[in-house]
CSV table of C-alpha atoms in Angstrom, one decimal:
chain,number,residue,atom,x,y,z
A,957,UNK,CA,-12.3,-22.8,-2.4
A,958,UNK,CA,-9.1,-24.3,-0.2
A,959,UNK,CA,-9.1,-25.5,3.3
A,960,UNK,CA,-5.7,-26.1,5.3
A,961,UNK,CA,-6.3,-29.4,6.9
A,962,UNK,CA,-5.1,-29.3,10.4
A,963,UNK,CA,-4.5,-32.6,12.5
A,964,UNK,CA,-5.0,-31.2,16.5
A,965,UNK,CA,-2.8,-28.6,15.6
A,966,UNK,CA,-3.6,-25.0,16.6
A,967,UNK,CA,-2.9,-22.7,13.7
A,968,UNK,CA,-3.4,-18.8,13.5
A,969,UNK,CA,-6.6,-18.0,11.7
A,970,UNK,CA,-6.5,-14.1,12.7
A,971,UNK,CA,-4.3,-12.1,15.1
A,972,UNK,CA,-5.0,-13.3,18.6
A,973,UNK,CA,-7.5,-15.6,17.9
A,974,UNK,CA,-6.2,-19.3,18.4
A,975,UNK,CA,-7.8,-22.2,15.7
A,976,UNK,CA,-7.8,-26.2,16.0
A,977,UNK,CA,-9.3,-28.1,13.2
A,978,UNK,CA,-10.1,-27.3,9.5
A,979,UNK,CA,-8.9,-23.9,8.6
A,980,UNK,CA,-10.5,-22.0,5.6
A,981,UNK,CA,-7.9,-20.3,3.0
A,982,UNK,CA,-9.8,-19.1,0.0
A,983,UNK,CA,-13.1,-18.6,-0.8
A,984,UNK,CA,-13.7,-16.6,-3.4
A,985,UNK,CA,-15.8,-16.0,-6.7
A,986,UNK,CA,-14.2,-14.4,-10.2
A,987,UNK,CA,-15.9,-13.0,-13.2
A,988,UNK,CA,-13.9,-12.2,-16.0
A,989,UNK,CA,-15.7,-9.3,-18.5
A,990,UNK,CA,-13.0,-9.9,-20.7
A,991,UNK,CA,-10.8,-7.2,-22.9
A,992,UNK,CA,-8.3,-7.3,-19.3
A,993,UNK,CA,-11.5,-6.6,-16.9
A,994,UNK,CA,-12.1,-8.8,-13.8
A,995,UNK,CA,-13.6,-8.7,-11.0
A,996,UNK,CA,-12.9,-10.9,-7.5
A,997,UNK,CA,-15.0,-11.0,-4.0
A,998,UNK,CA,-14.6,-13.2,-1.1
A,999,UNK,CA,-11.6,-13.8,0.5
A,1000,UNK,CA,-8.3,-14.4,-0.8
A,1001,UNK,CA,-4.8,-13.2,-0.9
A,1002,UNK,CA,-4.2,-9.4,-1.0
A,1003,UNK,CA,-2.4,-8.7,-3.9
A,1004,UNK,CA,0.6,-6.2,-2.3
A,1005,UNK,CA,3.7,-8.3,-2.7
A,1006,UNK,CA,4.7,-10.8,-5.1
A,1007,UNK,CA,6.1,-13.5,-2.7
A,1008,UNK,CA,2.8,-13.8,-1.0
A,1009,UNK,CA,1.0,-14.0,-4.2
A,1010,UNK,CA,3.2,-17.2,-5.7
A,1011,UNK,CA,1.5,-20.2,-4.6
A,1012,UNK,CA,2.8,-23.1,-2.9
A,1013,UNK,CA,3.1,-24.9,-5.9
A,1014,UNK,CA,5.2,-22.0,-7.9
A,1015,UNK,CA,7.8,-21.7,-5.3
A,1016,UNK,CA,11.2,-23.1,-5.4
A,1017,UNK,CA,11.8,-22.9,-2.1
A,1018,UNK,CA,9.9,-24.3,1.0
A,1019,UNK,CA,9.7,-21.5,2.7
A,1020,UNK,CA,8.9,-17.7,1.9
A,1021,UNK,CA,11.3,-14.8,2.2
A,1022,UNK,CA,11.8,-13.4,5.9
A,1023,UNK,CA,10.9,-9.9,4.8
A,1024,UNK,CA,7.8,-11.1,3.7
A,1025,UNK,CA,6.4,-11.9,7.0
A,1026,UNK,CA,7.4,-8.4,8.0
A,1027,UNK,CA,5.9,-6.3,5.0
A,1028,UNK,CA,3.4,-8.9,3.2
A,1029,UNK,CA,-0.2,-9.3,3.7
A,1030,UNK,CA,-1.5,-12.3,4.2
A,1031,UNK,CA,-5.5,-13.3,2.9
A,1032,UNK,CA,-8.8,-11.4,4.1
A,1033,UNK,CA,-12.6,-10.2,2.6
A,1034,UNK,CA,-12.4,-7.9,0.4
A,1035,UNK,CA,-13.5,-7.2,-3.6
A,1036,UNK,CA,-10.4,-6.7,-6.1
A,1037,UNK,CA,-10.7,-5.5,-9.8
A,1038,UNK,CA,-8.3,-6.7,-11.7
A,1039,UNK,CA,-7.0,-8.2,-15.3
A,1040,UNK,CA,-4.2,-8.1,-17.5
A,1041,UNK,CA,-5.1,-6.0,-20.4
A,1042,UNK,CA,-2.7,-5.6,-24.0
A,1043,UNK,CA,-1.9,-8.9,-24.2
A,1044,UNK,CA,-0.4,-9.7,-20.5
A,1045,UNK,CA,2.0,-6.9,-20.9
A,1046,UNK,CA,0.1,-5.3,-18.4
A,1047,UNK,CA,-1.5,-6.4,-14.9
A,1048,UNK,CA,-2.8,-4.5,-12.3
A,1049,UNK,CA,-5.6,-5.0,-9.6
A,1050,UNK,CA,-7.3,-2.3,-7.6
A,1051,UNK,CA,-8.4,-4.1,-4.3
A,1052,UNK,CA,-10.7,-2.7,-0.8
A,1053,UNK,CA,-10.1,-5.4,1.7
A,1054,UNK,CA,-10.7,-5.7,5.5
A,1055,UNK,CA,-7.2,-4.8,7.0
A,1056,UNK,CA,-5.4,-7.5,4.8
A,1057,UNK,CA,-4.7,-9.5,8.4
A,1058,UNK,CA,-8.2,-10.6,9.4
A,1059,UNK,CA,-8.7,-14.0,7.7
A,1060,UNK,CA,-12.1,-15.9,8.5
A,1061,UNK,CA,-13.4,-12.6,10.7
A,1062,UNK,CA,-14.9,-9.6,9.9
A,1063,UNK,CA,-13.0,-6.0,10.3
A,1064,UNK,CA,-11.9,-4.9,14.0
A,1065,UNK,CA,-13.0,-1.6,12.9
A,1066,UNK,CA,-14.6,0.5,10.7
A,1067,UNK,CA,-11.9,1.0,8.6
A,1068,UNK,CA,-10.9,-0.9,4.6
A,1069,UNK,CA,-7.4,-1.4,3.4
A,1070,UNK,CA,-7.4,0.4,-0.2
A,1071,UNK,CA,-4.2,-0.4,-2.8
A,1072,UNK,CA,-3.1,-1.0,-5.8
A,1073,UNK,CA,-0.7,-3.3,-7.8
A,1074,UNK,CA,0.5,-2.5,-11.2
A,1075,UNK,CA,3.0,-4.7,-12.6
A,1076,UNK,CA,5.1,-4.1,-16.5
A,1077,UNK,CA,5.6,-7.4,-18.1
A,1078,UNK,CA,9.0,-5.9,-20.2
A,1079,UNK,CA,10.2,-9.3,-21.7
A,1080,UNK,CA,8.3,-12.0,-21.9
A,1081,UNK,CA,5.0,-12.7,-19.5
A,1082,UNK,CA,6.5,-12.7,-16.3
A,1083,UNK,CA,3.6,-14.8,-14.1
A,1084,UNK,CA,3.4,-15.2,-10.3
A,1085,UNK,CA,6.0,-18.0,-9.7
A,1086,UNK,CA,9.7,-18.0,-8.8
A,1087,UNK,CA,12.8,-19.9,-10.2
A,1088,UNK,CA,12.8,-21.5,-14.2
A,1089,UNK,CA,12.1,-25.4,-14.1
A,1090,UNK,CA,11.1,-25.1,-18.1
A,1091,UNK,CA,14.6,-23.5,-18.8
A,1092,UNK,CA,13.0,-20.2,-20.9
A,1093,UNK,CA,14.4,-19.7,-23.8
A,1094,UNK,CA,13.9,-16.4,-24.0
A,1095,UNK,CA,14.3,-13.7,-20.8
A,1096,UNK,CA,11.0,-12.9,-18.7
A,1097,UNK,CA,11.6,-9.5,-17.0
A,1098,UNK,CA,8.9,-7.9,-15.1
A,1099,UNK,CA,8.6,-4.3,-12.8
A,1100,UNK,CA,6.4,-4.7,-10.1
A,1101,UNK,CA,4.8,-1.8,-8.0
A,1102,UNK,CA,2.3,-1.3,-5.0
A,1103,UNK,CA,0.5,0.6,-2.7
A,1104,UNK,CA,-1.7,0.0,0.3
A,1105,UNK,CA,-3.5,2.3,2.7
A,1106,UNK,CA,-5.3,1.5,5.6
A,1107,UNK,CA,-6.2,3.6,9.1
A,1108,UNK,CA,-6.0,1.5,12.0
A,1109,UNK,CA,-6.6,3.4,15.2
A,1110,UNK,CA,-10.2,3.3,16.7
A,1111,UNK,CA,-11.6,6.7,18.1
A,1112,UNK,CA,-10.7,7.7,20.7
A,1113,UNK,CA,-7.2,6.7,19.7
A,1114,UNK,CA,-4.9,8.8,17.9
A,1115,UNK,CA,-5.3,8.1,14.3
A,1116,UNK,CA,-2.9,5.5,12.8
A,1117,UNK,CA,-2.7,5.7,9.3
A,1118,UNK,CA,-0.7,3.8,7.1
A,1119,UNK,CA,0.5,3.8,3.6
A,1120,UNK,CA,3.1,0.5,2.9
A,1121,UNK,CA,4.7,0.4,-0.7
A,1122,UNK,CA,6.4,-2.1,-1.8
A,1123,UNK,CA,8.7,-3.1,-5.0
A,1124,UNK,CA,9.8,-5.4,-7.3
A,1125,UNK,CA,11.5,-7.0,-10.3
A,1126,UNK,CA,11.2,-10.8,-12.0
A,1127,UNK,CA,13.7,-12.1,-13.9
A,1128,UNK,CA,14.1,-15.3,-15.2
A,1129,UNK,CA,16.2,-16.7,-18.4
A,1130,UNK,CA,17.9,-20.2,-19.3
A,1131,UNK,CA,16.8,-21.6,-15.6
């Protein structure tokens, strides 16, 4: 559960829809099967690119990357399988959410967002943070890949369908 505390200050909670007060982030419930099987509901961050999904607290920087306002999804309702099976050498998370931009409402149509994230730990276990402050010893490398589709016209509009993928690679080694 996190809330952004906001101090008279009008904040975004979904496109269009102007906010003043206490703003709710995540809420959310996980279940862990074990043997890499999990399973998340509620809502939380869609899991499409990897700077949206390092927290706050595992950034270096203060402020995320400009492309990721563009092309990265920000947190909404949805359920996500997920888990990282053969000993964190593998992660991946199969996820049906709203739209991926419709935090604290419901869907402005009848429509889910559908995707996938698979992601190769190939040295080390790469997790979701950026920079080195512990100064590995040995190289983390990891290949990240996703997928996202989602149809966003209404009838009688034409249909807008959508398929974003997205890309990337982890490195970190000796800070």
């Amino acid at each position: 559960l996190e809330f952004e505390a906001l101090s008279g200050v009008t904040s975004l909670v979904a496109e269009g829809v102007a906010h003043v007060g206490p703003n709710l982030r995540d809420v959310n419930i996980n279940y862990d099967f074990g043997n890499g099987i999990e399973i998340q509901a509620g809502q939380f961050k869609v899991p499409f690119t990897f700077d949206t999904l390092v927290s706050d607290s595992g950034n270096e920087f203060i402020d995320r990357t400009i492309t990721d306002d563009v092309f990265g999804l920000e947190r909404d309702l949805g359920v996500n399988l997920h888990g990282r099976p053969a000993d964190g050498k593998f992660d991946y998370s199969l996820h049906v959410m709203n739209e991926g931009i419709n935090r604290n409402t419901f869907n402005n149509n009848d429509e889910l967002l559908v995707g996938s994230r698979r992601v190769f730990n190939l040295l080390g276990d790469h997790r979701y943070t950026t920079g080195d402050p512990e100064y590995s010893k040995e190289p983390d490398l990891a290949v990240g890949i996703a997928a996202n589709f989602n149809r966003v016209g209404n009838p009688p509009a034409a249909d807008q369908s959508i398929i974003a993928t997205t890309g990337d690679i982890a490195y970190r080694h000796l800070g």
